[in-house]
CSV table of C-alpha atoms and ligand atoms in Angstrom, one decimal:
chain,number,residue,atom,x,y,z
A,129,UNK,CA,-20.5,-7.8,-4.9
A,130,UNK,CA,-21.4,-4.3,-5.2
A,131,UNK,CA,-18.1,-2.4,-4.4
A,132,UNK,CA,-16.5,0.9,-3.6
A,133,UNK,CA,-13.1,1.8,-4.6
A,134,UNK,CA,-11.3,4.7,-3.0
A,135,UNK,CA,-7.6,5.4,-4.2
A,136,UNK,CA,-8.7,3.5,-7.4
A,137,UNK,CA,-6.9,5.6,-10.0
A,138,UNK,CA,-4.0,4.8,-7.2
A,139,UNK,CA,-1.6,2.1,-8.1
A,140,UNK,CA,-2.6,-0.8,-5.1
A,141,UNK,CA,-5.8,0.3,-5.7
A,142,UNK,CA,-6.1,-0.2,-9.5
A,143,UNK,CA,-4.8,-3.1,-9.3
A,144,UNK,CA,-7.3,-4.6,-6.6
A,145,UNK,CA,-10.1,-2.7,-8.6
A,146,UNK,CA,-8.9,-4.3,-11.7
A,147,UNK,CA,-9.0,-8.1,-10.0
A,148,UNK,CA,-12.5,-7.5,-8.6
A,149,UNK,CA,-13.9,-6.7,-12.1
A,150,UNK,CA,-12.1,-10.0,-13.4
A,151,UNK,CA,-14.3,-11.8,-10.8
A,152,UNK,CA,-17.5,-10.1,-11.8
A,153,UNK,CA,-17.8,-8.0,-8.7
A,154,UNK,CA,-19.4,-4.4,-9.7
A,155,UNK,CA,-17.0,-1.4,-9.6
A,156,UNK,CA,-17.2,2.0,-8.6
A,157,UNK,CA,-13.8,3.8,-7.8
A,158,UNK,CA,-13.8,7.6,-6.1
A,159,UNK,CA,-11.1,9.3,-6.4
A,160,UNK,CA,-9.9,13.1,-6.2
A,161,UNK,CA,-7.4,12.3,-9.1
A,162,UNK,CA,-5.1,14.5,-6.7
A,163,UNK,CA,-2.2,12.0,-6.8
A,164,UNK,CA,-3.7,9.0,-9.0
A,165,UNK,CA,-4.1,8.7,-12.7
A,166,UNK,CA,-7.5,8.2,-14.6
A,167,UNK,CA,-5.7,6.5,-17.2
A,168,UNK,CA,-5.1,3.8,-14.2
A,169,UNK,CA,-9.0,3.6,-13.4
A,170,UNK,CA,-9.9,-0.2,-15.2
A,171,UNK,CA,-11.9,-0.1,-18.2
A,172,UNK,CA,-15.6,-1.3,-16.6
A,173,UNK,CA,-15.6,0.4,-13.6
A,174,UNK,CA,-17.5,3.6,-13.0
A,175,UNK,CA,-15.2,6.8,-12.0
A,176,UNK,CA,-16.2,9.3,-9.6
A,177,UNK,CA,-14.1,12.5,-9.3
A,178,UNK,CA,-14.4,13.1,-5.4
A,179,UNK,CA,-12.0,14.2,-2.9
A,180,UNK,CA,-13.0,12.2,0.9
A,181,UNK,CA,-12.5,15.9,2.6
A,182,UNK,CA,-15.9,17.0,1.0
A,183,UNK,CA,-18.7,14.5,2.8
A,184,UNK,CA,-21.2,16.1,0.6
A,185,UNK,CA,-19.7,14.5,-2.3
A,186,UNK,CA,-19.2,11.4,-0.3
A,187,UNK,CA,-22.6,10.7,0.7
A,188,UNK,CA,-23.8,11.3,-2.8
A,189,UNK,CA,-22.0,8.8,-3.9
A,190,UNK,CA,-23.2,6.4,-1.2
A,191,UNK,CA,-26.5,7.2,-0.8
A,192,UNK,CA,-28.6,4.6,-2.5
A,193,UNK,CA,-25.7,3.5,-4.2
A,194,UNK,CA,-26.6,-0.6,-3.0
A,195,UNK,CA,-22.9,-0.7,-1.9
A,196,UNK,CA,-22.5,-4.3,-0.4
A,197,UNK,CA,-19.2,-3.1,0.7
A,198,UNK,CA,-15.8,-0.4,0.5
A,199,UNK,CA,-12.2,-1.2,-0.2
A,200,UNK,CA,-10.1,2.0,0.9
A,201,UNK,CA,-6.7,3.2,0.2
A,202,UNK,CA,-7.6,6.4,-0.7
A,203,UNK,CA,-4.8,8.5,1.9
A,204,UNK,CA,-1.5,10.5,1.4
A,205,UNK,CA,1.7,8.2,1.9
A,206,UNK,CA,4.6,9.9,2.1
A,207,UNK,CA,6.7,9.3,5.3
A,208,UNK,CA,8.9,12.3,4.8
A,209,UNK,CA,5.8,14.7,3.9
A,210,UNK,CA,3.6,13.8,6.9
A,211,UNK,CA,6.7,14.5,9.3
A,212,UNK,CA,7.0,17.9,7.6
A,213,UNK,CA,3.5,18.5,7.3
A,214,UNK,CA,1.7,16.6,10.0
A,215,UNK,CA,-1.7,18.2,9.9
A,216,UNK,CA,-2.2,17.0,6.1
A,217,UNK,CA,-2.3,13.7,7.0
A,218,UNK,CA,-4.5,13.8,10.1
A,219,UNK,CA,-6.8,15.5,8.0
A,220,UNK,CA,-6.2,14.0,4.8
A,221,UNK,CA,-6.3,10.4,6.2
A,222,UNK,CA,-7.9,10.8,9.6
A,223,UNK,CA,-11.0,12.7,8.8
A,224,UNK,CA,-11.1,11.7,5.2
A,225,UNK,CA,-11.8,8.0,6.7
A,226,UNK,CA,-14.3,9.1,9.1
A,227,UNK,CA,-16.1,11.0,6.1
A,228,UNK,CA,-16.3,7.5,4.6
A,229,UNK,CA,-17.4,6.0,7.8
A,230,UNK,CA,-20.2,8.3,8.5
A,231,UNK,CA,-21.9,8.3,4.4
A,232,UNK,CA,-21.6,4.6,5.2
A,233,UNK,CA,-23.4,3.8,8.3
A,234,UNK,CA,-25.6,6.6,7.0
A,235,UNK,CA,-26.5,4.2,4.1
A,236,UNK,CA,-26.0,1.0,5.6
A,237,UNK,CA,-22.6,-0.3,4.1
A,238,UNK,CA,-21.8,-3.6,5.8
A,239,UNK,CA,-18.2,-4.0,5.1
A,240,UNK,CA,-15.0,-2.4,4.5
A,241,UNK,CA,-11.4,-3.3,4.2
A,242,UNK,CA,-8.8,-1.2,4.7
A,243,UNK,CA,-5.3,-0.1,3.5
A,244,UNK,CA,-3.1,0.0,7.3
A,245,UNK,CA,0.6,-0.2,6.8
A,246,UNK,CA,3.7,-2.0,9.2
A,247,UNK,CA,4.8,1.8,9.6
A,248,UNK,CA,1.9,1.4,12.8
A,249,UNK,CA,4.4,-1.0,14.5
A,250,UNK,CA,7.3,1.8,13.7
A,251,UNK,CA,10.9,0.4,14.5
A,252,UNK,CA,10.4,-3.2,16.3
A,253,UNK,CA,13.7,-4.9,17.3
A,254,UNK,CA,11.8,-8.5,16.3
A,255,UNK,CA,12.8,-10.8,13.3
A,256,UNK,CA,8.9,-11.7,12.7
A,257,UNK,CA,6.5,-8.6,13.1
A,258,UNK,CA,3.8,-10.3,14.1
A,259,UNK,CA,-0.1,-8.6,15.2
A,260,UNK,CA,0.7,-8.8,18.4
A,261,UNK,CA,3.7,-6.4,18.1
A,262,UNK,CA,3.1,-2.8,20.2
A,263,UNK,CA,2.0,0.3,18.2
A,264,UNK,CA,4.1,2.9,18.3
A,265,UNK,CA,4.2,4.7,15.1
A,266,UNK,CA,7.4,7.1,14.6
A,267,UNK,CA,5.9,9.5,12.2
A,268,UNK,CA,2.3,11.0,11.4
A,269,UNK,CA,1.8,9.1,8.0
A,270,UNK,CA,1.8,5.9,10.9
A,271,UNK,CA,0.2,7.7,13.2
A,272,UNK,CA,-2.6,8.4,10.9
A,273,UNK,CA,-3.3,4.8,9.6
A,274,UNK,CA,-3.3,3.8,13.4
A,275,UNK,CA,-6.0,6.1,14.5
A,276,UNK,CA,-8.0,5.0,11.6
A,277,UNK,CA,-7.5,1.1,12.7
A,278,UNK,CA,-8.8,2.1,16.3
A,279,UNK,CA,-11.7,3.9,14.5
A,280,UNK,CA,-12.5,1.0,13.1
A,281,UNK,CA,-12.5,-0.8,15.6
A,282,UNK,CA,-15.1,1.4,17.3
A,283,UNK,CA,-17.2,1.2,14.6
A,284,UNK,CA,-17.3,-2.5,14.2
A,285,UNK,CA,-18.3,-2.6,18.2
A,286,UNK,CA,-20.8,0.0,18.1
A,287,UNK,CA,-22.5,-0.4,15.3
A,288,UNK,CA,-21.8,-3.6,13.7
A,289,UNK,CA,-19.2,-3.0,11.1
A,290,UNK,CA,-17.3,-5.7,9.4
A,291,UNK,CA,-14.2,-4.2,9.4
A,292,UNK,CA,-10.3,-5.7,8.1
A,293,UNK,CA,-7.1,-3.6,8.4
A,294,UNK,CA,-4.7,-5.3,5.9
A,295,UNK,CA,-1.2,-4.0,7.0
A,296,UNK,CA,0.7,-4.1,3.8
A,297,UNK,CA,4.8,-4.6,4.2
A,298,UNK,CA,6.3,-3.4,1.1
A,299,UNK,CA,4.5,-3.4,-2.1
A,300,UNK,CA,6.4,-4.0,-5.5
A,301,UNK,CA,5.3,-5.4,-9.2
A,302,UNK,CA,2.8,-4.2,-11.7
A,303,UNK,CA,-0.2,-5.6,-13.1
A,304,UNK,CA,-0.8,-6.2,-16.4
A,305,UNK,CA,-1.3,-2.1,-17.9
A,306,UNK,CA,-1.5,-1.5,-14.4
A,307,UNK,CA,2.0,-0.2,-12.5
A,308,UNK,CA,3.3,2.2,-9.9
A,309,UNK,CA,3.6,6.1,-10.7
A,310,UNK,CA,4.3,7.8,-7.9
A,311,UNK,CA,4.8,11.6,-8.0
A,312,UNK,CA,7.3,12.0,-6.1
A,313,UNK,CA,8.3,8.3,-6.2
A,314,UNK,CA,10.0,7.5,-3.3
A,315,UNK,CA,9.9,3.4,-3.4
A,316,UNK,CA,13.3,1.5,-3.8
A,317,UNK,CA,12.2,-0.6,-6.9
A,318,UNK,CA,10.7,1.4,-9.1
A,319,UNK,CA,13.9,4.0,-8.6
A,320,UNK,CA,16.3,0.7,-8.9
A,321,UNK,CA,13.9,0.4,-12.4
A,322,UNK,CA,14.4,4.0,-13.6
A,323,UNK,CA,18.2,3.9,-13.1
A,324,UNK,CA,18.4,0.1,-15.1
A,325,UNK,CA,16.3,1.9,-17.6
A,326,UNK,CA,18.7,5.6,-18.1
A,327,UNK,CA,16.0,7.7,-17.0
A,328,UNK,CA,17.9,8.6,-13.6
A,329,UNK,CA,21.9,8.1,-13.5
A,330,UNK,CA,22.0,6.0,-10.2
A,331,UNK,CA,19.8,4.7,-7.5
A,332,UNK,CA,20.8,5.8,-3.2
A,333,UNK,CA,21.5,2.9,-1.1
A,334,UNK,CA,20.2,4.6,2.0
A,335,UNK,CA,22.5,3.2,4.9
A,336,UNK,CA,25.5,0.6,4.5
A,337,UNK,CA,25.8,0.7,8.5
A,338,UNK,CA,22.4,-1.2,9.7
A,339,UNK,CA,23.0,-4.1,11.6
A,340,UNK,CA,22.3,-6.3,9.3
A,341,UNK,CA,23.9,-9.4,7.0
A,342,UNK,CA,25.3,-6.9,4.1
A,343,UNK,CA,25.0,-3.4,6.3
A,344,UNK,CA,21.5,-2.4,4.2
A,345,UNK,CA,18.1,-2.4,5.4
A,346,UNK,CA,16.1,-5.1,5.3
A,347,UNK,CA,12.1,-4.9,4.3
A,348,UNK,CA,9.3,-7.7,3.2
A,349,UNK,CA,8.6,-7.2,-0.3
A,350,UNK,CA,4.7,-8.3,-1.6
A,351,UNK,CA,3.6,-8.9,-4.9
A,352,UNK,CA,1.0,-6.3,-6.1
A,353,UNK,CA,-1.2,-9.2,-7.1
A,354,UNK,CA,-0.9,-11.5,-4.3
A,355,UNK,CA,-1.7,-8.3,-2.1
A,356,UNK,CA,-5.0,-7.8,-4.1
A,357,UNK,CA,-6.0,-11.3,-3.7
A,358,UNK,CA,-5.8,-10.9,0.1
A,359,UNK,CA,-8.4,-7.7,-0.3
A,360,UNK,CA,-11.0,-10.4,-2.1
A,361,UNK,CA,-10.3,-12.4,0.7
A,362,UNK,CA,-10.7,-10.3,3.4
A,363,UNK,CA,-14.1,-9.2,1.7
A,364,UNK,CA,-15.4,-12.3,1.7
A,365,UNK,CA,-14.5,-13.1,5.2
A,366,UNK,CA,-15.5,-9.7,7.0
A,367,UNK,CA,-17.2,-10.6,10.0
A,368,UNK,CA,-20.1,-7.9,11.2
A,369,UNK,CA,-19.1,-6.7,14.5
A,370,UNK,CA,-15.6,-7.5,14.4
A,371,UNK,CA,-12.4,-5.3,13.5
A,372,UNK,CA,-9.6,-7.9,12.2
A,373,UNK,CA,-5.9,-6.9,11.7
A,374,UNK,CA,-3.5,-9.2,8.8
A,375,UNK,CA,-0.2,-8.8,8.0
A,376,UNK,CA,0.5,-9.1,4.6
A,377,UNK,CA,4.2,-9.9,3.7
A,378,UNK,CA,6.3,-13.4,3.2
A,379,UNK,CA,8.4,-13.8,6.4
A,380,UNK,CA,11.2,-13.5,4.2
A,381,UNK,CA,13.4,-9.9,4.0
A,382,UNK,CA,15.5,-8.6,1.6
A,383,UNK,CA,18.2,-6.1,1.6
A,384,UNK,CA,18.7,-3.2,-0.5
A,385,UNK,CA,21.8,-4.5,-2.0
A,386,UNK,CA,19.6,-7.9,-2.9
A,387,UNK,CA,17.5,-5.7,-4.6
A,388,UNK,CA,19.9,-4.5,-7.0
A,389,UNK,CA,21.1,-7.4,-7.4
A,390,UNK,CA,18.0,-8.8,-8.4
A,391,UNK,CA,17.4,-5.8,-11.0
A,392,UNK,CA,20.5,-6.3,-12.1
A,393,UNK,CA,20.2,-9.8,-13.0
A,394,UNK,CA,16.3,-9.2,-14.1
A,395,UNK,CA,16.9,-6.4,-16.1
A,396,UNK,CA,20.5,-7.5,-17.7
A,397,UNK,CA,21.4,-3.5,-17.4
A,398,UNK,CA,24.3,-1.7,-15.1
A,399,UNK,CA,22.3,-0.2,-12.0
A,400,UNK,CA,24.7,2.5,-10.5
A,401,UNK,CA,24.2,2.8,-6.9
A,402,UNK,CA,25.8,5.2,-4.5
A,403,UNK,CA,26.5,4.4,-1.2
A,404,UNK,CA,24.7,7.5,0.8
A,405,UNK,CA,23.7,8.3,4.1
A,406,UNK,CA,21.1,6.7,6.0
A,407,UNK,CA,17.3,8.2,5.0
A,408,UNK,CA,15.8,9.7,8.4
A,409,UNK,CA,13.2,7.5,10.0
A,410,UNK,CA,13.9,4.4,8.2
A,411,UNK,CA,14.1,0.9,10.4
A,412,UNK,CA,17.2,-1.6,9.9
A,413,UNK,CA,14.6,-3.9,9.2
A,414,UNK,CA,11.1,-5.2,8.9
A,415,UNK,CA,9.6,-8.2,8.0
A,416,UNK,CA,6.1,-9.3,8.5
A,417,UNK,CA,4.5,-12.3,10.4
A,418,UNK,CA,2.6,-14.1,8.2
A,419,UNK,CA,0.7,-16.8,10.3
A,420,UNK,CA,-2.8,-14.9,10.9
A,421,UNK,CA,-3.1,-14.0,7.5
A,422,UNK,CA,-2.4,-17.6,6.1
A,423,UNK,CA,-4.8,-19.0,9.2
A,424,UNK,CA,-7.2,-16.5,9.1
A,425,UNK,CA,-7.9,-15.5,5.2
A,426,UNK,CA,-6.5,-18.6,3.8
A,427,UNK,CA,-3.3,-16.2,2.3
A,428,UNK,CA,0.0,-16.7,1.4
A,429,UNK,CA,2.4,-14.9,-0.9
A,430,UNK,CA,3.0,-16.6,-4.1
A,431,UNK,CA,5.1,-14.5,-6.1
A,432,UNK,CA,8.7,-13.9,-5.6
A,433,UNK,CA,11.0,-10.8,-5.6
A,434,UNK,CA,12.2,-11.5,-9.1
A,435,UNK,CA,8.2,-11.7,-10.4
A,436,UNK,CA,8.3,-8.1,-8.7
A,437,UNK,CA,10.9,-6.9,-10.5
A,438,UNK,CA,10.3,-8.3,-13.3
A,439,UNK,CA,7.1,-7.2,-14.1
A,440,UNK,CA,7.8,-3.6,-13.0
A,441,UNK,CA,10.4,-3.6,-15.2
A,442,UNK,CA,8.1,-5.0,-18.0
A,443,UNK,CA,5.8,-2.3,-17.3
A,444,UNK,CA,8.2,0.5,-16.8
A,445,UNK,CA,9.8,-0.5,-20.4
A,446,UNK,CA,6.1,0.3,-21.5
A,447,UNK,CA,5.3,3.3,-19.3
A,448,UNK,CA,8.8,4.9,-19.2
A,449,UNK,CA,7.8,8.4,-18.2
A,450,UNK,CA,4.3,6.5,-16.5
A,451,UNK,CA,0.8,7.2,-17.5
A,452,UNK,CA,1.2,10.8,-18.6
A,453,UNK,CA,3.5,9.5,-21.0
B,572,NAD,N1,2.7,1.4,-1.6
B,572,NAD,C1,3.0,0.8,-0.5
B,572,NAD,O1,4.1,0.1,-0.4
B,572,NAD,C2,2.1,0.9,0.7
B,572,NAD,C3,2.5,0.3,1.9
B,572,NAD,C4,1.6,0.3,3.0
B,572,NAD,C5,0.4,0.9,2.9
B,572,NAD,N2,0.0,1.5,1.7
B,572,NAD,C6,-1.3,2.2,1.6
B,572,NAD,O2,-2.0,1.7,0.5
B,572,NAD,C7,-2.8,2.6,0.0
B,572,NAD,C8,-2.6,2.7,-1.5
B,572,NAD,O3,-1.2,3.0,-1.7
B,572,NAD,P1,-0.7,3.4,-3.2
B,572,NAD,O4,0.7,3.2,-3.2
B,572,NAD,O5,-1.6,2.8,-4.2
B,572,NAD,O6,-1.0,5.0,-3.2
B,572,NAD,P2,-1.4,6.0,-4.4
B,572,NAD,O7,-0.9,7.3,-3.9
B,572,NAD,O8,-0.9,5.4,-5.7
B,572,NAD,O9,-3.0,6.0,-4.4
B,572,NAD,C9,-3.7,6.7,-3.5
B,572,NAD,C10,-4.9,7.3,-4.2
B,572,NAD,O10,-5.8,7.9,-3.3
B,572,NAD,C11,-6.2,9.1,-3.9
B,572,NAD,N3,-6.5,10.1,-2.8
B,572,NAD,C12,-5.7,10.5,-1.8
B,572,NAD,N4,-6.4,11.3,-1.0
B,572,NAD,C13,-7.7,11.3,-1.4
B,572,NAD,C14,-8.9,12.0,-0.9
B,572,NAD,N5,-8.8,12.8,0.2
B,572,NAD,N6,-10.0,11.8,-1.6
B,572,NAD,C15,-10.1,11.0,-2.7
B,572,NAD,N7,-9.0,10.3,-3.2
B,572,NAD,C16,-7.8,10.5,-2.5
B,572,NAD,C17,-5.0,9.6,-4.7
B,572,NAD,O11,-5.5,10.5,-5.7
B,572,NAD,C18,-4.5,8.3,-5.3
B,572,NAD,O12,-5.1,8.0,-6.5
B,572,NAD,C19,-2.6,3.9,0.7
B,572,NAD,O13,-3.6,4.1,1.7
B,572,NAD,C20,-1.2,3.7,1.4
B,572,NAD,O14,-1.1,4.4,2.6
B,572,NAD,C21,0.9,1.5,0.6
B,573,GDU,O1,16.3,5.4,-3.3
B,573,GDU,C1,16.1,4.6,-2.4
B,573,GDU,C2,14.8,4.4,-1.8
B,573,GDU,C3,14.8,3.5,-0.8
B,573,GDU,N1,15.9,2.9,-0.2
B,573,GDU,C4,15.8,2.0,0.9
B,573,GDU,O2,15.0,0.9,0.4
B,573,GDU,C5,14.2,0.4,1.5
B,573,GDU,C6,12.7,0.4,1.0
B,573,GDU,O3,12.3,1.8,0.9
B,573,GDU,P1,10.9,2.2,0.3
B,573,GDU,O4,10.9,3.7,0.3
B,573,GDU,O5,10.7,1.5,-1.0
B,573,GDU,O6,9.9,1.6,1.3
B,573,GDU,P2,9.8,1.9,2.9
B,573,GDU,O7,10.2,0.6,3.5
B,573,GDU,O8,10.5,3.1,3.3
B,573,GDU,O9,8.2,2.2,3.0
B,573,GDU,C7,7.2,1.2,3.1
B,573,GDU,O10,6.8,1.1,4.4
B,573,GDU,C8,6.5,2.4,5.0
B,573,GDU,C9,6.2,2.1,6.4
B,573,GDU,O11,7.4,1.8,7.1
B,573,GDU,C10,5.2,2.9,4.3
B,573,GDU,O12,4.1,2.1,4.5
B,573,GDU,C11,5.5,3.0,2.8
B,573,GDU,O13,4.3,3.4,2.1
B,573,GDU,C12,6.0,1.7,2.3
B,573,GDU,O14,6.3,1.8,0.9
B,573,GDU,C13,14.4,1.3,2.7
B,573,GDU,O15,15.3,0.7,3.5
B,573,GDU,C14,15.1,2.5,2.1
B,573,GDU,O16,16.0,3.2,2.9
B,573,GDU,C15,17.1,3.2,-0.7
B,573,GDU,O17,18.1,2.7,-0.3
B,573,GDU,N2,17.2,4.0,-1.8
């Protein structure tokens, strides 16, 4: 297929660009390079420099471009930011998607999957999340990626989109020369990496009082690569006129403490941790549903937390200061 990549110099979306080359699918990735690396872009894909604010750009790019479909992550996702700043990511995320959606109907794009996120469920008191679960997002980064699901919902009904929200759970591993550098980073693993590694003195366990097994919070950790695989699938099985929602996670949580465990015993280093404070806005624990995805795409994690870990830490090892290094 004929492809656009937004976020691609992004670290999910590098990766899911870098899988669709290996299957022969033709690659452009825009991105405004504001928080992504060009180093990250994969050799064989075209590059365009564009920020989604500027719909000039945007259509430009789309226009006449034979797209047979989009794959977007292109957003801002940092919880803490958006509560700070709100009106970045409504306009960052919100109208930057509807920039998208526009230069696409304008030019006839059929299809586009979509990065949503379990923060749309925001704190559900369920074991299983499953699709069913009410929205009710707790902070604007949430908020954001749910008005854009409900756009795209629209979209499909009114003009005959085939639309897929993949709501990722938590997201850890690297690719190949592909990993995560995040500026801030803010993720548990690849700060559990940097402290294994020396390059920060300790990692924060955020909370020691959740009611949970061991007192930490809980979250569904997801394989960079089986996550890309579900995007292929989902492109593939876009239905025109229809707005589809998947979880994507393993039915099976972690805690923090398991985490660095798991380092620990990955990395064969001392991982200092320090017992602190619970972070604002963070649920006790979520885990996703799995059974729509696995029914509906044909999906199922394959990788485990240790493959996470353990190819981070391979990449970090490689990339220790990341790609400006
Ligand atoms: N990492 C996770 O665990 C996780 C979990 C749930 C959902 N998501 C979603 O997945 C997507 C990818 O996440 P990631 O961790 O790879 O993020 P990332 O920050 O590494 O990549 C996002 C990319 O989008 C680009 N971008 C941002 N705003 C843009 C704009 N207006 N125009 C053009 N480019 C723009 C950035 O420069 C960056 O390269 C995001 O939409 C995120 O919300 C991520
Ligand atoms: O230094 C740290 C960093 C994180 N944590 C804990 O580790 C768990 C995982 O935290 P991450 O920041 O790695 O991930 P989140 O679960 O907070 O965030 C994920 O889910 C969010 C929605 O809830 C967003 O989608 C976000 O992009 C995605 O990474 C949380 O319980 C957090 O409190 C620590 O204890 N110490």
């Amino acid at each position: 297929m004929r492809l656009l990549v937004t976020g691609g110099a992004g670290y999910i979306g590098s990766i899911v660009a870098q899988q669709l080359l290996a299957r022969g699918d033709d690659v452009t990735v825009l991105d405004s390079l504001y928080r992504g690396h060009r180093e990250a872009v994969p050799e064989g894909a075209a590059f365009v420099e564009a920020d989604l604010l500027d719909p000039a750009a945007v259509g430009a790019v789309l226009d006449g471009g034979g797209f047979e479909g989009v794959v977007h992550f292109a957003a801002l996702s940092l919880v803490g930011e958006s509560v700070e700043h709100p009106e970045r990511y409504w306009r960052g995320n919100v109208v930057g998607a509807l920039n998208l959606l526009d230069a696409m109907r304008a030019a006839g794009v059929p299809r586009l999957v979509f990065s949503s996120t379990a923060a749309t469920y925001g704190e559900p008191a369920v074991d299983l999340i499953t699709e069913e679960e009410p929205n009710a997002p707790v902070n604007a980064y949430g908020n954001s990626k749910l008005t854009i699901d409900r756009m795209l919902a629209d979209e499909a009904r009114a003009h005959g989109l085939a639309a897929v929200s993949l709501r990722y759970f938590n997201v850890a591993g690297a690719s190949g020369r592909l990993g995560e550098d995040h500026t801030p980073e803010t993720h548990l693993i690849p700060l559990v990496l940097q402290a294994a590694a020396g390059t920060r003195p300790s990692v924060a366990i955020f909370g020691t009082d959740y009611p949970t097994p061991d007192g930490t919070a809980v979250r569904d950790y997801v394989h960079v690569d089986d996550l890309a695989r579900a995007h292929i699938l989902a492109l593939e099985k876009a239905v025109p006129g229809r707005h589809d929602i998947f979880n994507l996670g393993s039915e099976r949580g972690y805690s923090v403490r398991e985490v660095i465990d798991t380092a620990r015993a990955v990395t064969g280093r001392e991982i200092v941790a320090l017992e602190e404070d619970r972070r604002a806005g963070d649920p006790p624990q979520l885990v996703a549903a799995n059974a729509r995805a696995r029914a509906g795409l044909g999906w199922a994690p394959e990788k485990s937390l240790e493959d996470m870990v353990r190819d981070a830490w391979v990449w970090h090892q490689a990339h220790p200061g990341g790609y400006g290094a």
